[in-house]
CSV table of C-alpha atoms and ligand atoms in Angstrom, one decimal:
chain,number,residue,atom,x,y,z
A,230,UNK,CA,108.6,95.2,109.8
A,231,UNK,CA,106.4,92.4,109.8
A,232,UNK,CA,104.6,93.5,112.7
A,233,UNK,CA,103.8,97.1,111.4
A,234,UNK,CA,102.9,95.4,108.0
A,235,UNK,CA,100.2,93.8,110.0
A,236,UNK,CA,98.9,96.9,111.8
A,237,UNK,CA,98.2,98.8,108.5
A,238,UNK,CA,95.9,96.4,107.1
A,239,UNK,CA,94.0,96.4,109.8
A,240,UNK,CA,94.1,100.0,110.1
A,241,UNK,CA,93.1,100.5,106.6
A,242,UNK,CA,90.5,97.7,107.2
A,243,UNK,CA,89.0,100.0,110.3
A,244,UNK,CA,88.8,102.9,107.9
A,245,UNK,CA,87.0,101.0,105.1
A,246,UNK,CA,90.0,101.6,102.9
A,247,UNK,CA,91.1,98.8,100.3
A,248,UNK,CA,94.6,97.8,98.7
A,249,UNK,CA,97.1,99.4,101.1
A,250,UNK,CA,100.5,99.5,100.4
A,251,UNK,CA,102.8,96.7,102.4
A,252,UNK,CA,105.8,97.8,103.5
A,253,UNK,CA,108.7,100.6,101.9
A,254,UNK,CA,112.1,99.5,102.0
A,255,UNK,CA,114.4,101.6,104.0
A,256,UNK,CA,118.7,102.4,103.2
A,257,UNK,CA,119.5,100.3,105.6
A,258,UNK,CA,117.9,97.3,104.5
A,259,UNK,CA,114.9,97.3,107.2
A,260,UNK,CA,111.3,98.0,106.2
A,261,UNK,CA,108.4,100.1,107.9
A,262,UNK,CA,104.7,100.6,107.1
A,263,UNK,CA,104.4,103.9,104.8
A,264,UNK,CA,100.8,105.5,106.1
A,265,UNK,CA,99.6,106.4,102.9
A,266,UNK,CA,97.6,103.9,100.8
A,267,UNK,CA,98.9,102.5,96.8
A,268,UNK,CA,96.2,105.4,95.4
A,269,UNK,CA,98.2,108.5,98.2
A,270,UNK,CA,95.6,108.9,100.4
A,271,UNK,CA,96.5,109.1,104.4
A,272,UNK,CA,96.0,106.0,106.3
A,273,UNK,CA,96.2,105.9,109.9
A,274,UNK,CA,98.8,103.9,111.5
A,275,UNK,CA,96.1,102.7,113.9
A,276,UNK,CA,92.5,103.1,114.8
A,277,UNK,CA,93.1,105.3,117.6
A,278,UNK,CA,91.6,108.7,116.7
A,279,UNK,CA,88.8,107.2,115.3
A,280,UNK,CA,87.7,105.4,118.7
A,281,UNK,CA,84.7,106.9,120.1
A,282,UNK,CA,83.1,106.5,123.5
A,283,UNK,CA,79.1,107.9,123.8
A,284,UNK,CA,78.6,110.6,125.7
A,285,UNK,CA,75.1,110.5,126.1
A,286,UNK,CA,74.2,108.3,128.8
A,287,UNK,CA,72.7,107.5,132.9
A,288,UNK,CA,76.4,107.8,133.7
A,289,UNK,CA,79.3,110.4,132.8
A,290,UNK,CA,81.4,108.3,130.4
A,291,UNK,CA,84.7,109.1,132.0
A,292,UNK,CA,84.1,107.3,135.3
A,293,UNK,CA,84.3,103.7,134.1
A,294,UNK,CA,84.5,103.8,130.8
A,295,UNK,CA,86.6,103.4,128.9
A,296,UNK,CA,87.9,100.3,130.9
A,297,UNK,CA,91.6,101.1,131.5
A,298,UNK,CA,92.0,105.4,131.4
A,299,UNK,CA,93.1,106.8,128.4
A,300,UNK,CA,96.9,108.2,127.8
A,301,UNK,CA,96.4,111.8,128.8
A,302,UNK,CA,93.7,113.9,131.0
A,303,UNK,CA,93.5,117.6,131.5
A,304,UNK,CA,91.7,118.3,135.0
A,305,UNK,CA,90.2,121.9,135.3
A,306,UNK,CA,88.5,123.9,138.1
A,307,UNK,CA,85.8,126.8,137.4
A,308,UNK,CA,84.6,129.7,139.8
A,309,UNK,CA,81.5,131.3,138.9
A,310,UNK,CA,81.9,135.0,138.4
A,311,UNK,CA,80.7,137.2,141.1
A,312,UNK,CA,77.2,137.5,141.0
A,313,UNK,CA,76.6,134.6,138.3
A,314,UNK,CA,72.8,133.8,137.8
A,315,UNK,CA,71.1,130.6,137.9
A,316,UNK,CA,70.1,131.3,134.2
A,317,UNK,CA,73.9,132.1,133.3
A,318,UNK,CA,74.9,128.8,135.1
A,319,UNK,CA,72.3,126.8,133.2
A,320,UNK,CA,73.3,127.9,129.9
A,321,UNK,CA,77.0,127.4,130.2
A,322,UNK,CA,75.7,123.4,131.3
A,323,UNK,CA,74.1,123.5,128.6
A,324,UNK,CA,76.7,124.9,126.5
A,325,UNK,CA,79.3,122.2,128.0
A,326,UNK,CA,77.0,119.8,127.2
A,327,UNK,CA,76.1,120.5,123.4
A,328,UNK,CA,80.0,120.5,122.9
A,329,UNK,CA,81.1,117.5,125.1
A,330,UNK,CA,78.4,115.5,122.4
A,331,UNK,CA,79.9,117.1,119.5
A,332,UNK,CA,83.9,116.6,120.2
A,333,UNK,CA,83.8,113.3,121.9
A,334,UNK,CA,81.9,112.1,118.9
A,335,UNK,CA,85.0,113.9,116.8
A,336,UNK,CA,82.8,117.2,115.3
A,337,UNK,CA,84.5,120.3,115.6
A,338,UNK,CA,82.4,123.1,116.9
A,339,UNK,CA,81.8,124.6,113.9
A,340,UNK,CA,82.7,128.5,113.9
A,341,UNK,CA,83.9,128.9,117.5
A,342,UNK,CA,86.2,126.1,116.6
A,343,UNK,CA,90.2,126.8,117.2
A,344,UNK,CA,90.6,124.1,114.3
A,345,UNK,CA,94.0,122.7,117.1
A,346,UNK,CA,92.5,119.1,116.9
A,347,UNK,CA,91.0,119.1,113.6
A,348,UNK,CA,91.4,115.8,111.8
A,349,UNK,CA,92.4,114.2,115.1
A,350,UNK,CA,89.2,112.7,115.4
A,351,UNK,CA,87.7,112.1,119.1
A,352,UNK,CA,90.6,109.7,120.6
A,353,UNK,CA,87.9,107.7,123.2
A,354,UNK,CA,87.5,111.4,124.4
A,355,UNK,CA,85.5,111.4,127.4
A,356,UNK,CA,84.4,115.1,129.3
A,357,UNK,CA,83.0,114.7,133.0
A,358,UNK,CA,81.6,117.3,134.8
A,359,UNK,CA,81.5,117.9,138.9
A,360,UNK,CA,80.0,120.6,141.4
A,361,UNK,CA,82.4,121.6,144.0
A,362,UNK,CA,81.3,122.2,147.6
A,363,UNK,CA,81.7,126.4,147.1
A,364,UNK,CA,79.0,125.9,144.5
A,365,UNK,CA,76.5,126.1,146.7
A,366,UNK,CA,75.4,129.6,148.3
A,367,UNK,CA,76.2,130.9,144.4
A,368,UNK,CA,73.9,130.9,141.2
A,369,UNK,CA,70.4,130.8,142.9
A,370,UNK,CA,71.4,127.5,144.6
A,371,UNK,CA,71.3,127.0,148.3
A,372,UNK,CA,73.6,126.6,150.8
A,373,UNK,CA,71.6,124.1,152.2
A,374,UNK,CA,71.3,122.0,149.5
A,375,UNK,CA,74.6,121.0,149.4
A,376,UNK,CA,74.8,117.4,150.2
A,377,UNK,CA,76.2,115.5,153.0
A,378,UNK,CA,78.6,113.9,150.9
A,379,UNK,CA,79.8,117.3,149.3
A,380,UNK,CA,80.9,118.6,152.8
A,381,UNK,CA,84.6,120.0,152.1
A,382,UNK,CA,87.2,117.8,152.9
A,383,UNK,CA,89.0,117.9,156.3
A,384,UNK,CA,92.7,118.8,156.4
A,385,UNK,CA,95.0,115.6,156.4
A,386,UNK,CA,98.2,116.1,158.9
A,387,UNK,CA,101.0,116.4,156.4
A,388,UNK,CA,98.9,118.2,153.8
A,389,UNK,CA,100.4,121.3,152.4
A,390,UNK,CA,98.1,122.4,150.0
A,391,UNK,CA,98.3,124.9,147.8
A,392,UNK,CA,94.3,126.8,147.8
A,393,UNK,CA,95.5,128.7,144.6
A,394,UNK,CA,95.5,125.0,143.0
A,395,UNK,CA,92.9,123.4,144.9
A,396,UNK,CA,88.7,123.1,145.3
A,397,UNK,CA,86.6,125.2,142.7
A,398,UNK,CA,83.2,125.4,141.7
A,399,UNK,CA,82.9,123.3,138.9
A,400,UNK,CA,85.4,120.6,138.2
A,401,UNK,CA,86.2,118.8,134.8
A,402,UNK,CA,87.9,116.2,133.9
A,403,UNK,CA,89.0,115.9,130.0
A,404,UNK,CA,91.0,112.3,129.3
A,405,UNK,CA,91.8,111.4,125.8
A,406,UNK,CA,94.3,109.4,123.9
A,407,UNK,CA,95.5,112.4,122.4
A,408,UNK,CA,97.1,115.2,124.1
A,409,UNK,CA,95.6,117.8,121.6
A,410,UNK,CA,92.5,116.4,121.7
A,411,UNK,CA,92.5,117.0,125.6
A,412,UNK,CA,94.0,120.6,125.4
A,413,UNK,CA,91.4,121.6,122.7
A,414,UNK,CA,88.4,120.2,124.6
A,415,UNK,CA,89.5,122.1,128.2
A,416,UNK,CA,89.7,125.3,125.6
A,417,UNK,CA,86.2,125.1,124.3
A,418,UNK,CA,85.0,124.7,127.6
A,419,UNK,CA,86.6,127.7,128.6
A,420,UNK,CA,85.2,129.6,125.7
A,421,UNK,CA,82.1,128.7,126.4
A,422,UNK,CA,81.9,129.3,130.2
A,423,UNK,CA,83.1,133.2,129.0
A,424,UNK,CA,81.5,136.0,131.4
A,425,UNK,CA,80.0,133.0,133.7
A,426,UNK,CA,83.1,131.0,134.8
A,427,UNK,CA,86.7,131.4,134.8
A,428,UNK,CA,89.7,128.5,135.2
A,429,UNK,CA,90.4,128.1,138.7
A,430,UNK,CA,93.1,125.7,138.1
A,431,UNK,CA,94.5,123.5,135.4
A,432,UNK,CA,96.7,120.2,135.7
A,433,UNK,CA,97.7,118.0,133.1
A,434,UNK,CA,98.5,114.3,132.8
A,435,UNK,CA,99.5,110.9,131.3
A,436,UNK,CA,99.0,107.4,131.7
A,437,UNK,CA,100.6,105.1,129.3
A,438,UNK,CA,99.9,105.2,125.6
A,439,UNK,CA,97.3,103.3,123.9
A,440,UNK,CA,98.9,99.9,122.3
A,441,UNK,CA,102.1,100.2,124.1
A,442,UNK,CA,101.5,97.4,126.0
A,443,UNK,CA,101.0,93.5,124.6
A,444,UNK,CA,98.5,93.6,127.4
A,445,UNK,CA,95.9,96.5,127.0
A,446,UNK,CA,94.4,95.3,130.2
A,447,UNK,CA,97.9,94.9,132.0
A,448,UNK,CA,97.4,97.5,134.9
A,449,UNK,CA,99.5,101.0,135.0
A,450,UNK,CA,102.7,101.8,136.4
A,451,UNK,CA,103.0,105.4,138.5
A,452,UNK,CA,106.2,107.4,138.2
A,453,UNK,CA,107.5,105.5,141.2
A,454,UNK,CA,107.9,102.6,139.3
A,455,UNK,CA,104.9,100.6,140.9
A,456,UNK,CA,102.1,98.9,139.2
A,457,UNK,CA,99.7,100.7,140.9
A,458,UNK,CA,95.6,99.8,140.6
A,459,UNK,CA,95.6,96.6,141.4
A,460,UNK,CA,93.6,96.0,144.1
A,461,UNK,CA,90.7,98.6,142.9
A,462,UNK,CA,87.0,97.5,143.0
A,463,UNK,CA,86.3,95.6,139.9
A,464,UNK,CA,82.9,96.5,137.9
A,465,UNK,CA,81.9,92.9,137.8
A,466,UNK,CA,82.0,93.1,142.2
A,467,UNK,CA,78.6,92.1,143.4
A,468,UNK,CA,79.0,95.5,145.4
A,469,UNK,CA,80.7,97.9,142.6
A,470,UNK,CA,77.4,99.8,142.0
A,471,UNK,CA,76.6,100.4,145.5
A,472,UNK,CA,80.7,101.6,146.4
A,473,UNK,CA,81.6,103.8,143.7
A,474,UNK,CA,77.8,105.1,142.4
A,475,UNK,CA,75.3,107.3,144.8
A,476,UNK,CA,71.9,105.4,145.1
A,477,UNK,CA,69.0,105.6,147.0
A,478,UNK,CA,69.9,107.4,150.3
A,479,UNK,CA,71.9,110.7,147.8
A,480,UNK,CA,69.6,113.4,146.4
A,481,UNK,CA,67.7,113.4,143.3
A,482,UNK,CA,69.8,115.3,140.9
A,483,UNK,CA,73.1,113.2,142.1
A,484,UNK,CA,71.7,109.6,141.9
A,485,UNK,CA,73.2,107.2,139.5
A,486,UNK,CA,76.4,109.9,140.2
A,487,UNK,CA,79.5,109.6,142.0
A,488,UNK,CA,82.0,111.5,144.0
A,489,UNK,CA,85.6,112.6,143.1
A,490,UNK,CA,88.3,113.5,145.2
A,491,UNK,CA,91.3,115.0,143.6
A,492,UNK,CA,94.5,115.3,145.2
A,493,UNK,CA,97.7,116.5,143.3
A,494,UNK,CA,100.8,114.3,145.1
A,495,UNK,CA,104.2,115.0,144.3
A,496,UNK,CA,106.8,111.9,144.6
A,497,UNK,CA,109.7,112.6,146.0
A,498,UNK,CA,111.6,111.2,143.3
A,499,UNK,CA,115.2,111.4,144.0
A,500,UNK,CA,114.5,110.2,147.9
A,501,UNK,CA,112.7,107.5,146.2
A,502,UNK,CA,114.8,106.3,143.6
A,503,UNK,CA,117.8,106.3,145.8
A,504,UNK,CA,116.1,103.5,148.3
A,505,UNK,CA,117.3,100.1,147.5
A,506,UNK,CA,114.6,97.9,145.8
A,507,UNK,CA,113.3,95.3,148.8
A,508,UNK,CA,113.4,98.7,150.8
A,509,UNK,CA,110.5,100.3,148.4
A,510,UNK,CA,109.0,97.1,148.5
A,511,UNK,CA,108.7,97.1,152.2
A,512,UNK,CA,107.4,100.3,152.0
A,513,UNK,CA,103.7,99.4,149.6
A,514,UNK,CA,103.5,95.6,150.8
A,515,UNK,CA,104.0,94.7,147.4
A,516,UNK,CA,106.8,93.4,144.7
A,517,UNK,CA,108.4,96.2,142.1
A,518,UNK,CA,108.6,93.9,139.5
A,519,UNK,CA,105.1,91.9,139.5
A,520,UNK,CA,102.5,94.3,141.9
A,521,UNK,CA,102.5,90.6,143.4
A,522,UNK,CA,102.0,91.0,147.5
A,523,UNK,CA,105.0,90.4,149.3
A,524,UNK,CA,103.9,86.8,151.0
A,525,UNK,CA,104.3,86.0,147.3
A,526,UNK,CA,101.7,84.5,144.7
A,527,UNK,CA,100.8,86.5,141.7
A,528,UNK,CA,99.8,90.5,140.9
A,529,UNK,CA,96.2,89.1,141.7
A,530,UNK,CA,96.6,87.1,144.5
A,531,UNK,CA,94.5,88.2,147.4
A,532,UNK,CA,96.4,89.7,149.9
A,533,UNK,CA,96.9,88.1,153.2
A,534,UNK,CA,97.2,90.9,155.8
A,535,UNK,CA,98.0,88.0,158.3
A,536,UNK,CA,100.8,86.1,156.3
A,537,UNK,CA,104.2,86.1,158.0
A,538,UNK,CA,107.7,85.3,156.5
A,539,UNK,CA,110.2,82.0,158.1
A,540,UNK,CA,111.7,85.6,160.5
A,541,UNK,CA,108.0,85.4,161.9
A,542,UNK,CA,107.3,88.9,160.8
A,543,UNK,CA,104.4,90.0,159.0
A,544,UNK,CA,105.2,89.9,155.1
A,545,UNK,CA,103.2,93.2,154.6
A,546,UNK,CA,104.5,95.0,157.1
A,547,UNK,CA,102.7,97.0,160.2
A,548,UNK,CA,103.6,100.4,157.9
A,549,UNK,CA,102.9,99.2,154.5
A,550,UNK,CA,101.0,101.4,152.0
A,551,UNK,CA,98.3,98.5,151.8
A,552,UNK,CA,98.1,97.5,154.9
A,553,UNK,CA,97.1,100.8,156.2
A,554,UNK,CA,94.8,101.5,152.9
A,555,UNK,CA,92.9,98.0,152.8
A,556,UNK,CA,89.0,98.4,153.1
A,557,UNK,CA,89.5,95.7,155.7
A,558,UNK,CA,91.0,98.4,158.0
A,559,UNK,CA,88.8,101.0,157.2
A,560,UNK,CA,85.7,99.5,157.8
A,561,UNK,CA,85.1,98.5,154.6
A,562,UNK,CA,85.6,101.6,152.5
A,563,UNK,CA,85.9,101.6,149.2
A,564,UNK,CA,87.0,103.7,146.4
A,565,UNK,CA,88.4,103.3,142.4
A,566,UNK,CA,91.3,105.0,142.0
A,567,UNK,CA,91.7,106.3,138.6
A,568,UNK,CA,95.0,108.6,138.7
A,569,UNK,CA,96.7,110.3,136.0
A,570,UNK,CA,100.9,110.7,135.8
A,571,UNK,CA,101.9,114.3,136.0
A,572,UNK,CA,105.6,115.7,135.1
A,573,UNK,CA,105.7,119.5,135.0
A,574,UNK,CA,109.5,120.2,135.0
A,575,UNK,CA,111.6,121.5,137.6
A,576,UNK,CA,110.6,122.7,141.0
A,577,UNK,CA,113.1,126.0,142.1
A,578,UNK,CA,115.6,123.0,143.8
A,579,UNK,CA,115.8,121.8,140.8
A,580,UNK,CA,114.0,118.6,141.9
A,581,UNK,CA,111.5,117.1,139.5
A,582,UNK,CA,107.9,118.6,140.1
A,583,UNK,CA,106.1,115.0,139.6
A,584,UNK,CA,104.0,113.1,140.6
A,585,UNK,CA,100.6,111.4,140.6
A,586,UNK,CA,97.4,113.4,139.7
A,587,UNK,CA,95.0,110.9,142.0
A,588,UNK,CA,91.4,110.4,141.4
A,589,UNK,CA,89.3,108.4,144.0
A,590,UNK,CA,85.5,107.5,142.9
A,591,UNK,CA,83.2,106.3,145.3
A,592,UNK,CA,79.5,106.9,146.6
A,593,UNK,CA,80.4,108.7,149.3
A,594,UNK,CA,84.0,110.3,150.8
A,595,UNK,CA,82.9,109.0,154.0
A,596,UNK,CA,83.3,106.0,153.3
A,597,UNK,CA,85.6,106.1,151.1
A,598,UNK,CA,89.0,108.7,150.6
A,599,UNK,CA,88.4,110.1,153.8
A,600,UNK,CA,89.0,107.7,156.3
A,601,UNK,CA,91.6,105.7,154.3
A,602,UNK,CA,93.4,109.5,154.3
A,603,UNK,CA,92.7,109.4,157.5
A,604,UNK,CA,94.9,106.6,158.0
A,605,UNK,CA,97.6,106.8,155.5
A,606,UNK,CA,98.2,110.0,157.0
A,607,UNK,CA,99.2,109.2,160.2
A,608,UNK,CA,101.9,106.6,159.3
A,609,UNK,CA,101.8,105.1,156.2
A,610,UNK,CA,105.5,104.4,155.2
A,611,UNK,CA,105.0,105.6,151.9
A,612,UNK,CA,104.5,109.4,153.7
A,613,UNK,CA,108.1,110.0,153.5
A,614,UNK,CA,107.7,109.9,150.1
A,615,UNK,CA,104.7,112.3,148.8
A,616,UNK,CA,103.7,115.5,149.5
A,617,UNK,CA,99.9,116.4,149.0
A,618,UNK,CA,100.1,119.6,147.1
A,619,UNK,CA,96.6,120.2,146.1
A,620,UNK,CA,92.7,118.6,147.0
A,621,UNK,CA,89.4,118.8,145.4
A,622,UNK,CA,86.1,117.5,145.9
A,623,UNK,CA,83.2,117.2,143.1
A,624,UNK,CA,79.6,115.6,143.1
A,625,UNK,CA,79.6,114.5,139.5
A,626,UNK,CA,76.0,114.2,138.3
A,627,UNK,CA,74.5,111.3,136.5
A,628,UNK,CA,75.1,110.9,132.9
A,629,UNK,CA,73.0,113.2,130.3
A,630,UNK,CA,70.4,111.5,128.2
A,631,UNK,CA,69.9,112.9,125.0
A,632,UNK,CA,68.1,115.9,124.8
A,633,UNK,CA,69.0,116.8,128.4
A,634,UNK,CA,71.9,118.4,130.1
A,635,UNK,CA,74.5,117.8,132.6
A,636,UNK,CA,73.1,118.6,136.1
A,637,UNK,CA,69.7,119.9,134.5
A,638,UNK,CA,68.0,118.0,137.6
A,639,UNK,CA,70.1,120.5,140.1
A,640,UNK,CA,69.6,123.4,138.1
A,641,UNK,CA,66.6,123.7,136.4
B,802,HEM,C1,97.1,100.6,146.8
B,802,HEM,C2,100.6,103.6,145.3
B,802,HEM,C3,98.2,107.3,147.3
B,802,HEM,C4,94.6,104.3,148.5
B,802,HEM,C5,98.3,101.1,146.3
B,802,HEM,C6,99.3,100.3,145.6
B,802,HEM,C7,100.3,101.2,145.2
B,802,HEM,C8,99.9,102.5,145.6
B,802,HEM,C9,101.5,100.8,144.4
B,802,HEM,C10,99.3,98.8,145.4
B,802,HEM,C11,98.6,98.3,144.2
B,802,HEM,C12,97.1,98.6,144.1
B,802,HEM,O1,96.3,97.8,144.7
B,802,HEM,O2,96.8,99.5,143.5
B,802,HEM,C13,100.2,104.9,145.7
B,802,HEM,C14,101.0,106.1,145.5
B,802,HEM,C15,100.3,107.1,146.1
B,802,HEM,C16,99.1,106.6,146.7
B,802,HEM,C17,102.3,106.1,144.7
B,802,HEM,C18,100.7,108.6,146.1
B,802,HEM,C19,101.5,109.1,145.3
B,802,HEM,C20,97.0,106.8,147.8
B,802,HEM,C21,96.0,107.6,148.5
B,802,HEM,C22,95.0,106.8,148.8
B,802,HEM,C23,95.4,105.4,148.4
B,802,HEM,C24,96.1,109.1,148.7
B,802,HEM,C25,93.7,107.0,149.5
B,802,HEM,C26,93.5,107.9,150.5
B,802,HEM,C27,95.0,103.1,148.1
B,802,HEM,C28,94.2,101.9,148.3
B,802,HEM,C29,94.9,100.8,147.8
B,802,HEM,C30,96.2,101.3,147.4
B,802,HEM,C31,92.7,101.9,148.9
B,802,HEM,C32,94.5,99.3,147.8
B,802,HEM,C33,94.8,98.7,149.1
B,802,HEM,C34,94.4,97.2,149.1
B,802,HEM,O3,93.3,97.0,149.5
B,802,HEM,O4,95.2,96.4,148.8
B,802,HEM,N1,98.7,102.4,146.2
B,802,HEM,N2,99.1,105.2,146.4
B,802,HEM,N3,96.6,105.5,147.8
B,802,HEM,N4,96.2,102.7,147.6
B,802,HEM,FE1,97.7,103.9,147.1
């Protein structure tokens, strides 16, 4: 087609290659882009595995950057083996750090390389590391110096968490717009964390594949058909810094970091999908089709919590998913959600085990997940719907300049 005829050249273009072919006739009369070049050699149908997003940094690359998440995560969970020293614990942050810089740049590993993303390239790989609260008391690190912030989460009524699939001492998360690419990162992490750390827990996920969309920007949809992330904190908000990143009042070692809460929510699909559309609507505050609120306007028209409807009820009703979760009735918290699809299957009813792999970022869970759970929890409309299955917490350091590691500043 026309269109894929387009995408080559500038494919080819990206990788310095001249005099691609155009397009190959098919049987029935149609034509497609053939990813070789006129001279044989491979030509990517797009730039995608060669997009690369720098590791080294004052923040961990995967909080805002890239922009819009990638197309699929793997989240991990560590425990330190039993009697780990602080020497063992520094050496496997330095170890994750050495190979975050090498694959998210697209190098292999060299020897201890499984070769099951070679000549994928990098894929805007991004690897960010967290401490979980149980990390402190273990490796020569105090229980005392765990801070404020990091205090484990309290339970939510409703939660039924599963602890075999929740916390941990170090927590990753691996996103990448390849799948392989994500897999074989969480792998050499593994490998490298051998005899110091073993895999707590592992979840993987999706968002929505890179040039899908006409609009790269557009926001995502979750499995429950909603556009879903509209109404995070922008990074060109006066106050974005001051929400999402730890400042002044956090310790050393964390400043210039954030916090992560990680909660694995299963959607009660088939309930879901059997409620009639205005009903669902009713139930976020905000249109299926456009994300627009339900006073009307557009996806980005501010929402007016006051707005009522020619019945004289409130358009976003007393209930609603927003209502309840606004900053405006939660004293202001704030947090970037940053969640990840997840679709493992069938549950034992045979209903589908799905859901939405959320990630919150803020400055400090205080003022941010906690009291909006808080909330949500005790009568949020969209409760009927979810099930929390599993939580986490991590204080995810600062960014690693080069010639430094990952939480150096906590450990060294
Ligand atoms: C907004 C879905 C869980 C906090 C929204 C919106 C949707 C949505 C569709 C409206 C669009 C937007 O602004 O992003 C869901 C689903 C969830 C879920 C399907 C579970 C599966 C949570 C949880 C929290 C949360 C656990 C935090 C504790 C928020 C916040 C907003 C929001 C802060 C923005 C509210 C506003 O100021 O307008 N969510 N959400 N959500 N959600 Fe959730």
């Amino acid at each position: 087609s026309r269109r894929s005829a387009v995408g080559l050249v500038a494919a080819a273009g990206v990788g310095g290659l001249v005099g691609a072919a155009a397009t190959i006739s098919l049987r029935d009369g149609s034509s497609a882009a053939p990813n070789t070049n006129t001279t044989g050699t491979a030509v990517p149908l797009s730039d995608l595995g060669t997009r690369i997003v720098p590791f080294h940094g004052t923040r961990q690359a995967g909080i805002v950057t890239p922009t819009r998440q990638q197309a699929h995560a793997v989240l991990a969970a560590f425990d330190l083996v039993e009697g780990a020293s602080r020497d063992a614990l520094r050496s496997l942050l330095r170890g994750w750090t050495a190979a975050a810089a090498r694959l998210t740049a697209g190098l292999p590993l060299g020897a201890d390389d499984n070769t099951a993303a070679l000549g994928l390239g990098a894929a805007s790989l991004t690897v960010t590391v967290g401490f979980g609260p149980s990390l402190f008391g273990k490796a020569g690190l105090a229980g005392t110096d765990r801070p404020a912030g990091l205090a484990p989460l309290p339970a939510f009524p409703g939660d039924e968490l599963d602890p075999a699939r929740s916390d941990g001492d170090l927590g990753v998360i691996i996103a990448a717009d390849d799948p392989t690419v994500a897999y074989h990162a969480v792998r050499a992490l593994q490998g490298i964390a051998k005899g110091t750390a073993t895999l707590r827990w592992q979840a993987t996920g999706f968002a929505r594949a890179r040039g899908a969309a006409g609009d790269e920007g557009a926001t995502l949809r979750n499995l429950m058909g909603q556009v879903d992330g509209t109404n995070n904190p922008k990074s060109t908000d006066p106050d974005f810094e001051r929400r999402i990143f730890v400042g002044e009042d956090g310790p050393d070692w964390l400043r210039g970091g954030s916090y992560v809460v990680i909660r694995r929510i299963r959607m009660l699909l088939d309930d879901w999908d059997a409620l009639a559309v205005p009903a669902q609507e009713k139930v976020i505050g905000r249109r299926k089709d456009t994300g627009a609120p339900l006073h009307g306007g557009t996806e980005v028209t501010p929402v007016d919590l006051s707005a009522r409807g020619t019945d004289g009820k409130l358009a976003v009703a007393p209930d609603a998913h927003i209502r309840l979760a606004a900053a405006a009735n939660n004293a202001g918290a704030a947090m970037l959600r940053r969640g990840f699809s997840y679709a493992d299957g069938l549950r034992p009813d045979r209903a589908p085990d799905a859901g939405l792999l959320f990630l919150a970022w803020q400055a400090d869970p205080g003022r941010g997940f906690v009291p909006v759970q808080q909330r949500l929890a005790n009568g949020d409309a969209l409760s009927r719907f979810i099930r929390h299955e599993a939580s986490a917490l991590f204080a995810v350091p600062p960014g690693a300049v080069e010639g430094r590691y990952l939480g150096q500043e906590l450990v060294e």
